[in-house]
Tab-separated table of C-alpha atoms and ligand atoms in Angstrom:
chain	number	residue	atom	x	y	z
A	1	MET	CA	-20.161	-18.144	26.316
A	2	ASN	CA	-16.904	-17.447	28.089
A	3	ILE	CA	-13.774	-15.904	26.582
A	4	LEU	CA	-11.533	-18.356	28.461
A	5	ASP	CA	-13.328	-21.313	26.856
A	6	VAL	CA	-12.860	-19.829	23.371
A	7	ILE	CA	-9.134	-19.187	23.974
A	8	GLU	CA	-8.812	-22.752	25.281
A	9	LEU	CA	-10.508	-24.163	22.156
A	10	LYS	CA	-8.232	-22.243	19.800
A	11	LYS	CA	-5.167	-23.129	21.852
A	12	LYS	CA	-6.010	-26.822	21.294
A	13	GLY	CA	-6.466	-26.266	17.542
A	14	SER	CA	-10.268	-26.498	17.317
A	15	GLU	CA	-12.136	-24.780	14.518
A	16	LEU	CA	-14.201	-21.976	16.025
A	17	THR	CA	-17.795	-21.253	15.038
A	18	ASP	CA	-18.957	-17.961	13.563
A	19	GLU	CA	-20.738	-17.243	16.845
A	20	GLN	CA	-17.585	-17.803	18.913
A	21	ILE	CA	-15.483	-15.552	16.674
A	22	ARG	CA	-18.076	-12.778	16.757
A	23	PHE	CA	-18.248	-13.108	20.522
A	24	VAL	CA	-14.474	-12.480	20.723
A	25	VAL	CA	-14.400	-9.543	18.291
A	26	ASP	CA	-17.533	-7.819	19.617
A	27	GLY	CA	-16.499	-8.376	23.234
A	28	PHE	CA	-13.051	-6.919	22.677
A	29	THR	CA	-14.345	-3.944	20.672
A	30	LEU	CA	-16.869	-3.140	23.416
A	31	GLU	CA	-14.146	-3.591	26.071
A	32	LYS	CA	-15.963	-6.458	27.777
A	33	PHE	CA	-12.670	-8.245	28.351
A	34	PRO	CA	-9.110	-7.004	28.724
A	35	ASP	CA	-6.178	-6.757	26.328
A	36	TYR	CA	-4.345	-9.678	27.905
A	37	GLN	CA	-7.143	-12.114	27.055
A	38	MET	CA	-7.339	-10.830	23.482
A	39	SER	CA	-3.540	-11.131	23.280
A	40	ALA	CA	-3.783	-14.773	24.334
A	41	PHE	CA	-6.463	-15.363	21.718
A	42	LEU	CA	-4.360	-13.725	18.980
A	43	MET	CA	-1.310	-15.775	19.922
A	44	ALA	CA	-3.402	-18.957	19.840
A	45	VAL	CA	-4.501	-18.005	16.314
A	46	TRP	CA	-0.881	-17.282	15.384
A	47	PHE	CA	0.111	-20.838	16.383
A	48	ARG	CA	-3.007	-22.736	15.290
A	49	GLY	CA	-4.066	-20.757	12.208
A	50	MET	CA	-7.622	-20.412	10.954
A	51	SER	CA	-9.666	-22.185	8.282
A	52	ALA	CA	-11.148	-20.193	5.382
A	53	GLU	CA	-14.514	-20.266	7.186
A	54	GLU	CA	-13.009	-18.928	10.409
A	55	THR	CA	-11.119	-16.217	8.508
A	56	ALA	CA	-14.377	-15.241	6.775
A	57	SER	CA	-16.123	-15.006	10.154
A	58	LEU	CA	-13.306	-12.919	11.609
A	59	THR	CA	-13.418	-10.599	8.582
A	60	GLY	CA	-17.205	-10.299	8.851
A	61	ALA	CA	-17.116	-9.542	12.569
A	62	MET	CA	-14.464	-6.855	12.076
A	63	LEU	CA	-16.255	-5.390	9.032
A	64	GLN	CA	-19.566	-5.212	10.905
A	65	SER	CA	-17.969	-3.557	13.923
A	66	GLY	CA	-18.357	-0.281	11.986
A	67	GLN	CA	-20.049	1.360	9.017
A	68	GLU	CA	-20.066	0.018	5.461
A	69	LEU	CA	-20.154	2.517	2.594
A	70	ASP	CA	-22.987	2.073	0.146
A	71	THR	CA	-21.508	2.442	-3.335
A	72	LYS	CA	-24.641	1.220	-5.151
A	73	GLY	CA	-25.590	4.787	-6.038
A	74	LEU	CA	-22.391	5.336	-8.069
A	75	THR	CA	-23.028	5.565	-11.801
A	76	GLY	CA	-20.194	3.265	-12.878
A	77	PRO	CA	-18.546	0.042	-11.753
A	78	SER	CA	-16.529	0.620	-8.606
A	79	ALA	CA	-13.022	-0.737	-8.175
A	80	ASP	CA	-10.107	-0.360	-5.787
A	81	LYS	CA	-6.566	-1.621	-5.422
A	82	HIS	CA	-4.789	-2.619	-2.243
A	83	SER	CA	-1.026	-2.770	-1.970
A	84	THR	CA	0.597	-4.663	0.856
A	85	GLY	CA	3.097	-1.820	1.094
A	86	GLY	CA	6.632	-1.048	0.127
A	87	VAL	CA	9.272	1.578	-0.540
A	88	GLY	CA	8.605	4.202	-3.217
A	89	ASP	CA	5.108	2.830	-3.822
A	90	LYS	CA	3.221	5.846	-5.140
A	91	VAL	CA	1.053	3.793	-7.516
A	92	SER	CA	-2.326	4.779	-6.000
A	93	LEU	CA	-1.754	8.436	-6.919
A	94	LEU	CA	-1.520	7.618	-10.632
A	95	LEU	CA	-3.814	4.624	-10.642
A	96	ALA	CA	-6.896	6.337	-9.186
A	97	PRO	CA	-7.214	9.055	-11.886
A	98	LEU	CA	-6.184	6.641	-14.674
A	99	ALA	CA	-8.829	4.122	-13.614
A	100	ALA	CA	-11.403	6.921	-13.363
A	101	GLU	CA	-10.522	8.057	-16.900
A	102	CYS	CA	-11.128	4.476	-18.066
A	103	GLY	CA	-14.703	4.689	-16.727
A	104	LEU	CA	-14.376	3.254	-13.224
A	105	LYS	CA	-15.424	4.824	-9.927
A	106	VAL	CA	-12.580	4.546	-7.446
A	107	PRO	CA	-13.354	4.969	-3.722
A	108	MET	CA	-10.049	4.465	-1.905
A	109	LEU	CA	-9.401	4.321	1.822
A	110	SER	CA	-5.677	4.522	2.404
A	111	GLY	CA	-3.316	4.289	5.313
A	112	ARG	CA	-0.268	6.014	6.734
A	113	GLY	CA	3.271	4.732	6.559
A	114	LEU	CA	4.813	2.897	9.460
A	115	GLY	CA	8.424	1.769	9.791
A	116	HIS	CA	10.121	1.384	6.436
A	117	THR	CA	6.971	1.458	4.291
A	118	GLY	CA	5.422	4.676	3.028
A	119	GLY	CA	1.713	5.498	3.168
A	120	THR	CA	-0.440	7.077	0.475
A	121	LEU	CA	-2.097	9.432	2.973
A	122	ASP	CA	1.240	10.942	4.002
A	123	LYS	CA	2.167	11.500	0.356
A	124	LEU	CA	-1.171	13.222	-0.266
A	125	GLU	CA	-0.699	15.443	2.778
A	126	ALA	CA	2.359	16.905	1.033
A	127	ILE	CA	-0.205	18.677	-1.215
A	128	PRO	CA	-1.153	22.040	0.347
A	129	GLY	CA	-4.754	21.977	1.575
A	130	TYR	CA	-5.508	18.305	0.851
A	131	ARG	CA	-8.151	16.973	3.272
A	132	ILE	CA	-7.925	13.304	4.176
A	133	HIS	CA	-10.951	13.246	6.473
A	134	MET	CA	-14.562	13.870	5.483
A	135	ASP	CA	-17.895	12.183	6.019
A	136	ASN	CA	-19.000	9.273	3.880
A	137	ASP	CA	-21.546	11.277	1.847
A	138	GLU	CA	-18.984	13.890	0.826
A	139	PHE	CA	-16.473	11.163	-0.021
A	140	LEU	CA	-18.917	9.274	-2.227
A	141	GLY	CA	-20.037	12.575	-3.795
A	142	ILE	CA	-16.436	13.281	-4.876
A	143	VAL	CA	-16.030	9.727	-6.195
A	144	GLU	CA	-19.191	10.225	-8.273
A	145	GLU	CA	-18.221	13.668	-9.601
A	146	ALA	CA	-14.440	13.336	-9.986
A	147	GLY	CA	-14.327	9.577	-10.550
A	148	CYS	CA	-11.971	8.947	-7.661
A	149	ALA	CA	-11.178	10.069	-4.125
A	150	ILE	CA	-8.664	8.960	-1.534
A	151	ILE	CA	-9.272	9.478	2.177
A	152	GLY	CA	-8.052	8.037	5.471
A	153	GLN	CA	-9.848	5.361	7.389
A	154	SER	CA	-12.071	7.050	9.977
A	155	GLY	CA	-12.895	5.544	13.347
A	156	SER	CA	-16.258	4.441	11.980
A	157	ILE	CA	-14.697	2.010	9.441
A	158	ALA	CA	-13.838	-1.398	10.953
A	159	PRO	CA	-13.031	-0.006	14.427
A	160	ALA	CA	-12.336	-3.551	15.640
A	161	ASP	CA	-9.378	-3.691	13.250
A	162	GLY	CA	-7.879	-0.518	14.694
A	163	LYS	CA	-8.005	-1.959	18.225
A	164	ILE	CA	-6.850	-5.440	17.258
A	165	TYR	CA	-4.052	-4.151	15.009
A	166	ALA	CA	-2.678	-1.980	17.839
A	167	LEU	CA	-2.545	-5.051	20.067
A	168	ARG	CA	-0.968	-7.245	17.367
A	169	ASP	CA	1.721	-4.635	16.911
A	170	VAL	CA	2.872	-5.062	20.524
A	171	THR	CA	2.313	-8.815	20.926
A	172	ALA	CA	4.327	-10.132	17.933
A	173	THR	CA	1.166	-11.329	16.184
A	174	VAL	CA	1.252	-9.153	13.051
A	175	ASP	CA	2.812	-11.774	10.760
A	176	CYS	CA	-0.116	-14.165	10.680
A	177	VAL	CA	-1.936	-14.776	7.390
A	178	PRO	CA	-5.544	-15.107	8.696
A	179	LEU	CA	-5.109	-12.038	10.929
A	180	ILE	CA	-3.597	-9.988	8.073
A	181	THR	CA	-6.343	-11.178	5.720
A	182	ALA	CA	-9.169	-10.193	8.068
A	183	SER	CA	-7.480	-6.867	8.830
A	184	ILE	CA	-7.001	-5.884	5.178
A	185	MET	CA	-10.307	-7.229	3.881
A	186	SER	CA	-12.499	-5.797	6.652
A	187	LYS	CA	-11.319	-2.297	5.653
A	188	LYS	CA	-11.400	-2.889	1.898
A	189	LEU	CA	-14.883	-4.421	1.985
A	190	ALA	CA	-16.153	-1.538	4.150
A	191	ALA	CA	-15.253	0.964	1.424
A	192	GLY	CA	-17.697	-0.889	-0.817
A	193	PRO	CA	-15.927	-1.440	-4.180
A	194	GLN	CA	-17.242	-4.263	-6.351
A	195	THR	CA	-13.760	-5.113	-7.685
A	196	ILE	CA	-10.621	-5.322	-5.565
A	197	ILE	CA	-7.159	-5.853	-7.059
A	198	ILE	CA	-4.399	-6.836	-4.682
A	199	ASP	CA	-0.816	-5.734	-5.340
A	200	LEU	CA	1.064	-8.242	-3.262
A	201	LYS	CA	4.630	-7.141	-2.833
A	202	THR	CA	7.464	-9.487	-2.030
A	203	GLY	CA	11.153	-8.907	-1.383
A	204	SER	CA	13.463	-7.132	1.046
A	205	GLY	CA	11.241	-4.033	1.244
A	206	ALA	CA	7.961	-5.931	1.625
A	207	PHE	CA	5.937	-7.380	4.405
A	208	MET	CA	6.046	-10.812	2.780
A	209	GLY	CA	9.720	-11.680	2.312
A	210	ASN	CA	9.218	-14.427	-0.260
A	211	LEU	CA	6.862	-15.397	-3.055
A	212	GLU	CA	5.624	-18.527	-1.281
A	213	ARG	CA	4.296	-16.538	1.719
A	214	ALA	CA	2.935	-13.907	-0.678
A	215	ARG	CA	1.022	-16.623	-2.556
A	216	GLU	CA	-0.525	-17.888	0.677
A	217	LEU	CA	-1.678	-14.398	1.641
A	218	ALA	CA	-2.952	-13.639	-1.881
A	219	ALA	CA	-4.969	-16.867	-1.976
A	220	ASN	CA	-6.546	-15.978	1.385
A	221	LEU	CA	-7.376	-12.403	0.364
A	222	VAL	CA	-8.914	-13.512	-2.939
A	223	THR	CA	-10.930	-16.310	-1.276
A	224	ILE	CA	-12.369	-13.987	1.361
A	225	GLY	CA	-13.145	-11.233	-1.154
A	226	LYS	CA	-15.007	-13.728	-3.346
A	227	LEU	CA	-16.921	-15.095	-0.358
A	228	TYR	CA	-18.149	-11.525	0.159
A	229	GLY	CA	-19.266	-11.333	-3.462
A	230	ARG	CA	-16.437	-9.164	-4.790
A	231	SER	CA	-14.509	-9.666	-8.045
A	232	MET	CA	-10.900	-10.228	-7.088
A	233	SER	CA	-7.470	-10.659	-8.607
A	234	ALA	CA	-3.925	-10.429	-7.275
A	235	VAL	CA	-0.672	-9.354	-8.895
A	236	PHE	CA	2.692	-10.241	-7.306
A	237	SER	CA	5.220	-7.463	-7.633
A	238	ASP	CA	8.874	-7.051	-6.783
A	239	MET	CA	9.923	-5.025	-3.754
A	240	ASP	CA	13.597	-5.978	-3.736
A	241	GLN	CA	14.377	-2.410	-4.820
A	242	PRO	CA	12.427	0.860	-4.494
A	243	LEU	CA	9.617	1.416	-6.996
A	244	GLY	CA	10.412	4.328	-9.300
A	245	ILE	CA	13.121	6.783	-8.307
A	246	ALA	CA	11.602	8.968	-5.589
A	247	VAL	CA	11.372	7.713	-1.996
A	248	GLY	CA	9.733	10.183	0.374
A	249	HIS	CA	6.483	12.143	0.378
A	250	ALA	CA	6.472	15.400	-1.600
A	251	ASN	CA	9.052	13.990	-4.030
A	252	GLU	CA	7.031	10.800	-4.603
A	253	THR	CA	3.855	12.795	-5.142
A	254	ILE	CA	5.629	14.934	-7.745
A	255	GLU	CA	7.007	11.829	-9.497
A	256	ALA	CA	3.539	10.256	-9.571
A	257	PHE	CA	1.717	13.247	-11.069
A	258	ALA	CA	4.593	14.083	-13.432
A	259	ALA	CA	4.178	10.577	-14.874
A	260	LEU	CA	0.631	11.572	-15.905
A	261	ARG	CA	1.817	14.478	-18.070
A	262	THR	CA	1.650	13.942	-21.826
A	263	GLY	CA	4.588	11.712	-22.742
A	264	GLY	CA	4.933	10.639	-19.102
A	265	ARG	CA	4.358	6.972	-19.854
A	266	GLU	CA	7.576	7.035	-21.880
A	267	SER	CA	9.647	9.243	-19.581
A	268	ALA	CA	8.624	7.997	-16.116
A	269	PRO	CA	10.562	5.136	-14.459
A	270	LYS	CA	9.772	1.907	-16.339
A	271	ASP	CA	8.990	-0.201	-13.252
A	272	LEU	CA	6.475	2.370	-12.022
A	273	VAL	CA	4.790	2.566	-15.435
A	274	THR	CA	4.698	-1.217	-15.954
A	275	LEU	CA	3.170	-1.937	-12.561
A	276	THR	CA	0.671	0.940	-12.686
A	277	GLU	CA	-0.646	0.152	-16.162
A	278	ASP	CA	-0.922	-3.529	-15.268
A	279	LEU	CA	-2.916	-2.842	-12.085
A	280	VAL	CA	-5.255	-0.365	-13.796
A	281	ALA	CA	-5.750	-2.845	-16.648
A	282	GLU	CA	-6.643	-5.510	-14.055
A	283	MET	CA	-9.208	-3.156	-12.499
A	284	VAL	CA	-10.698	-2.528	-15.955
A	285	ARG	CA	-10.670	-6.226	-16.916
A	286	VAL	CA	-11.927	-7.755	-13.671
A	287	SER	CA	-14.700	-5.168	-13.297
A	288	GLY	CA	-15.988	-6.289	-16.711
A	289	LEU	CA	-15.452	-2.978	-18.555
A	290	CYS	CA	-13.203	-4.808	-21.009
A	291	PRO	CA	-12.829	-8.534	-20.367
A	292	ASP	CA	-9.634	-9.100	-22.376
A	293	ARG	CA	-6.294	-8.438	-20.643
A	294	GLU	CA	-4.489	-7.181	-23.762
A	295	GLU	CA	-7.366	-4.902	-24.753
A	296	SER	CA	-7.610	-3.544	-21.215
A	297	LEU	CA	-3.913	-2.756	-21.263
A	298	ALA	CA	-4.253	-1.058	-24.658
A	299	MET	CA	-7.138	1.037	-23.291
A	300	VAL	CA	-5.097	2.118	-20.266
A	301	ARG	CA	-2.147	3.099	-22.465
A	302	ARG	CA	-4.411	5.138	-24.787
A	303	VAL	CA	-5.923	6.954	-21.835
A	304	TRP	CA	-2.509	7.546	-20.252
A	305	ASP	CA	-1.013	8.918	-23.480
A	306	SER	CA	-3.932	11.341	-23.931
A	307	GLY	CA	-2.773	13.231	-20.816
A	308	SER	CA	-6.363	13.529	-19.582
A	309	ALA	CA	-5.677	11.646	-16.338
A	310	LEU	CA	-3.664	14.611	-15.054
A	311	ASP	CA	-6.697	16.910	-15.467
A	312	ARG	CA	-8.707	14.254	-13.673
A	313	ALA	CA	-6.141	14.185	-10.842
A	314	ILE	CA	-6.257	17.985	-10.514
A	315	THR	CA	-10.072	17.888	-10.309
A	316	TRP	CA	-10.069	15.134	-7.690
A	317	VAL	CA	-7.372	16.808	-5.549
A	318	LYS	CA	-9.215	20.159	-5.774
A	319	ALA	CA	-12.442	18.506	-4.647
A	320	GLN	CA	-10.533	17.400	-1.530
A	321	GLY	CA	-9.265	20.936	-0.926
A	322	GLY	CA	-5.781	20.499	-2.398
A	323	CYS	CA	-4.000	22.453	-5.082
A	324	LEU	CA	-1.797	20.906	-7.787
A	325	ASP	CA	-0.263	23.643	-9.927
A	326	SER	CA	0.424	21.814	-13.183
A	327	GLU	CA	2.189	24.916	-14.616
A	328	ARG	CA	5.023	24.246	-12.211
A	329	GLU	CA	7.386	21.307	-12.544
A	330	ASP	CA	7.009	20.536	-8.824
A	331	PHE	CA	3.199	21.098	-8.898
A	332	GLY	CA	3.706	23.671	-6.112
A	333	LEU	CA	4.877	21.067	-3.569
A	334	LYS	CA	7.814	21.725	-1.273
A	335	VAL	CA	10.870	19.460	-1.403
A	336	ALA	CA	13.868	20.113	0.868
A	337	PRO	CA	17.096	21.296	-0.814
A	338	LEU	CA	19.612	18.788	-2.125
A	339	ALA	CA	21.933	17.968	0.778
A	340	ILE	CA	24.121	15.122	-0.457
A	341	GLU	CA	24.857	13.246	-3.655
A	342	LEU	CA	25.864	9.686	-2.893
A	343	ALA	CA	28.531	8.407	-5.294
A	344	ALA	CA	29.366	4.791	-6.204
A	345	PRO	CA	32.421	3.725	-4.184
A	346	ARG	CA	33.628	1.285	-6.852
A	347	ASP	CA	33.115	-0.082	-10.354
A	348	GLY	CA	30.799	-3.066	-10.719
A	349	TRP	CA	27.230	-4.208	-11.138
A	350	LEU	CA	24.493	-3.410	-8.638
A	351	ALA	CA	23.643	-6.899	-7.362
A	352	GLY	CA	21.171	-6.182	-4.571
A	353	VAL	CA	19.469	-3.601	-2.371
A	354	ASP	CA	18.256	-4.074	1.166
A	355	CYS	CA	15.155	-2.130	0.324
A	356	ARG	CA	13.945	-1.990	3.922
A	357	GLN	CA	17.052	-0.008	4.835
A	358	VAL	CA	16.373	2.485	2.040
A	359	GLY	CA	12.912	3.002	3.531
A	360	LEU	CA	14.382	3.377	7.021
A	361	SER	CA	16.854	5.997	5.828
A	362	LEU	CA	13.852	8.316	5.518
A	363	ALA	CA	13.279	7.830	9.247
A	364	ASP	CA	16.849	9.048	9.841
A	365	MET	CA	15.665	12.405	8.440
A	366	GLY	CA	12.285	12.449	10.203
A	367	GLY	CA	10.478	11.321	7.056
A	368	ALA	CA	9.170	7.986	8.358
A	369	ARG	CA	7.538	6.939	11.598
A	370	ARG	CA	8.992	4.721	14.239
A	371	LYS	CA	5.725	5.069	16.219
A	372	VAL	CA	2.189	5.649	14.848
A	373	GLU	CA	1.917	9.084	16.494
A	374	ASP	CA	5.293	10.423	15.206
A	375	PRO	CA	5.016	13.662	13.169
A	376	LEU	CA	6.622	13.570	9.706
A	377	ASP	CA	8.873	15.807	7.647
A	378	LEU	CA	7.125	15.537	4.276
A	379	THR	CA	9.790	17.544	2.422
A	380	CYS	CA	12.802	15.262	2.875
A	381	GLY	CA	13.405	12.441	0.456
A	382	ILE	CA	15.752	10.340	-1.587
A	383	ASP	CA	16.082	9.909	-5.311
A	384	PHE	CA	17.362	6.359	-5.623
A	385	LEU	CA	18.769	6.128	-9.121
A	386	PRO	CA	20.230	2.710	-10.059
A	387	GLN	CA	18.373	-0.517	-10.708
A	388	ILE	CA	19.620	-3.991	-9.845
A	389	GLY	CA	21.661	-5.281	-12.808
A	390	GLU	CA	22.964	-1.835	-13.771
A	391	LYS	CA	26.689	-1.455	-14.531
A	392	LEU	CA	28.191	1.324	-12.435
A	393	SER	CA	31.472	3.177	-12.480
A	394	ARG	CA	33.161	4.595	-9.425
A	395	GLY	CA	31.809	8.114	-8.813
A	396	ASP	CA	28.446	7.583	-10.552
A	397	VAL	CA	25.637	9.232	-8.616
A	398	LEU	CA	23.654	6.509	-6.818
A	399	ALA	CA	21.287	8.670	-4.819
A	400	ARG	CA	20.364	12.278	-4.135
A	401	ILE	CA	19.392	13.025	-0.541
A	402	TYR	CA	17.096	16.005	0.072
A	403	CYS	CA	16.934	17.323	3.634
A	404	ASP	CA	17.095	20.628	5.528
A	405	ARG	CA	19.543	19.083	8.025
A	406	LYS	CA	22.835	17.989	6.505
A	407	SER	CA	23.894	15.799	9.466
A	408	GLU	CA	20.683	13.757	9.198
A	409	ALA	CA	21.117	13.525	5.426
A	410	GLN	CA	24.581	12.067	6.038
A	411	VAL	CA	23.180	9.358	8.338
A	412	ALA	CA	20.599	8.526	5.666
A	413	ALA	CA	23.249	8.459	2.918
A	414	ASP	CA	25.432	6.094	4.972
A	415	ARG	CA	22.484	3.784	5.493
A	416	VAL	CA	21.601	3.789	1.778
A	417	LEU	CA	25.200	2.982	0.864
A	418	ALA	CA	25.333	0.130	3.397
A	419	SER	CA	22.147	-1.307	1.863
A	420	LEU	CA	23.794	-1.895	-1.517
A	421	LEU	CA	25.531	-5.015	-2.751
A	422	PHE	CA	28.000	-4.776	-5.645
A	423	SER	CA	29.299	-7.540	-7.884
A	424	ASP	CA	32.313	-7.832	-10.161
A	425	ASP	CA	30.274	-9.957	-12.552
A	426	PRO	CA	27.214	-9.013	-14.569
A	427	VAL	CA	23.919	-9.401	-12.702
A	428	ALA	CA	20.495	-9.877	-14.312
A	429	GLY	CA	17.937	-7.098	-13.945
A	430	ARG	CA	14.679	-7.791	-12.122
A	431	LYS	CA	11.155	-7.872	-13.457
A	432	VAL	CA	8.618	-5.821	-11.520
A	433	ILE	CA	5.695	-8.181	-12.125
A	434	LEU	CA	6.431	-11.625	-10.744
A	435	GLY	CA	3.113	-13.385	-11.377
A	436	ARG	CA	-0.619	-13.211	-10.764
A	437	LEU	CA	-3.520	-15.053	-9.196
A	438	ASP	CA	-7.066	-14.756	-10.547
B	1	URA	N1	-2.013	-4.125	6.580
B	1	URA	C1	-3.161	-4.157	7.288
B	1	URA	O1	-4.052	-3.353	7.074
B	1	URA	N2	-3.304	-5.099	8.224
B	1	URA	C2	-2.354	-6.003	8.500
B	1	URA	O2	-2.570	-6.846	9.362
B	1	URA	C3	-1.174	-5.964	7.770
B	1	URA	C4	-1.021	-5.001	6.794
C-alpha cells in the first residue's frame, strides 16, 4: 500500500477501507511518512468527509495507537462526561464527586485550555500540590478508593491523536466532524468508562457555533461510542454566555467546590447547578443505576443537598496530592486581588455576550494560552455577573476583574465591555439546556 494512493482515493471521494485508514494512522504515528502527506490526507477528509464506518476505523486506529485502561476491576459501573469546551465550564469538578457519591466510578482524563476555552486540568492545578500525572495503576486505584479521579492525558493514551491534532491545528483542519469525533472518542474510549455522556456546547463561546452543527457532531460521537459497546447520551447546552459567574482558574475551582457545600445547590449560580445535576443524572440513568430520568435527578439532588460530595471531593483531591481547606471560604487557593470593577455604561437589558471574547480577556492577563506551551497565571480571573435578559441600570457592576497587573486588567475589562450587547427593550433569558440526544 502507498500513502499517495490512499490520499488520491480520498481526494476523489472514495470510501476507504479499515486497512487503508490504519495504514495512514500507523504510518504517520511511526513517522513512516512526512507531515505534508498527512496534511494532504487530512485536507482531503475535510473536503470529502467520512462515513460512519470510516470514522469508526479512524477512531479505532487512533485508540489502538496507545494503551487502553482496563476498568473491569472497578467495583461499580464506570461513567465519564466529555464537554466540547467553553467559558466558565467548571462542571467536571462538581460532577465527578457527585457522580461518585451516587455510586458511580468516574475515571476522567481531561485536557488543558487553549484559546478562549478553559481546561479542567489548569483549574485543578490551581490547587496546591495537585498531581495531574500518574501511572494507570495509581489512577485506577484512586478511582476505586475515592470514587473519582481526574488526570491529564499521558503520551501513552492515543498518541496518534496528539500528533494528528497538532497538525490539524496548523493546517486549518480542526473543524471537521469525523476528525473531531475520532479525536475525542479515541481518548474517551481509552480511559475505559462504560458510560459516556457528551455535553455538547453551542453558541458564541463554543466550538460548534450553532445547534445544527452540534447535532451532527453529537450524532457522530454517540454512533461511534455505541459501535465500541459504550452506553452513550448527549446533552446540548448553551455557551452564548459564561457558565456560572467565575471565569478563570483558581476562582472557578473555588466556585465549583463552594457549590458542593451544604445549601450550595440553592446558592450557586442556577445555570451551573441545572447543567451539573442534569449531566450527573444522565450518568446515573444511562449507566443503569436508576433508569428513570426524574428519579435519577431526584437522587442527584438528595446527594447534593446532603453535602457529602464535598467530603468526597476533598478525599479525591488529597489522593492526588492536593489540599482543599474546607474551613476557608477560598479553600486555601490563591486568587489575585480585585483590580477593576466594570460598571454598566447605560440603562437597558443585556441582549447578548460574545462569550469567546470573555474567554479571551483572560489571555489579556496571562490566564489563557495563545500557544499550547504558554505558561498560565492561575490566579487572575473574572467574575462575570449579569445574565442575558437581565435589566441593568447605569453603574451596576457587570464584572469584577482580578489581576496583579492593573494595566492588563484594564485591557481585559475593555474587551469584556466590548463583548456586550445592550437593548432598550426587554430581552428573554436563555435556557442552559437546549436539548438532548439518546
Ligand atoms: N477536542 C478534541 O479532543 N479534539 C478535537 O478535534 C476537538 C476538540
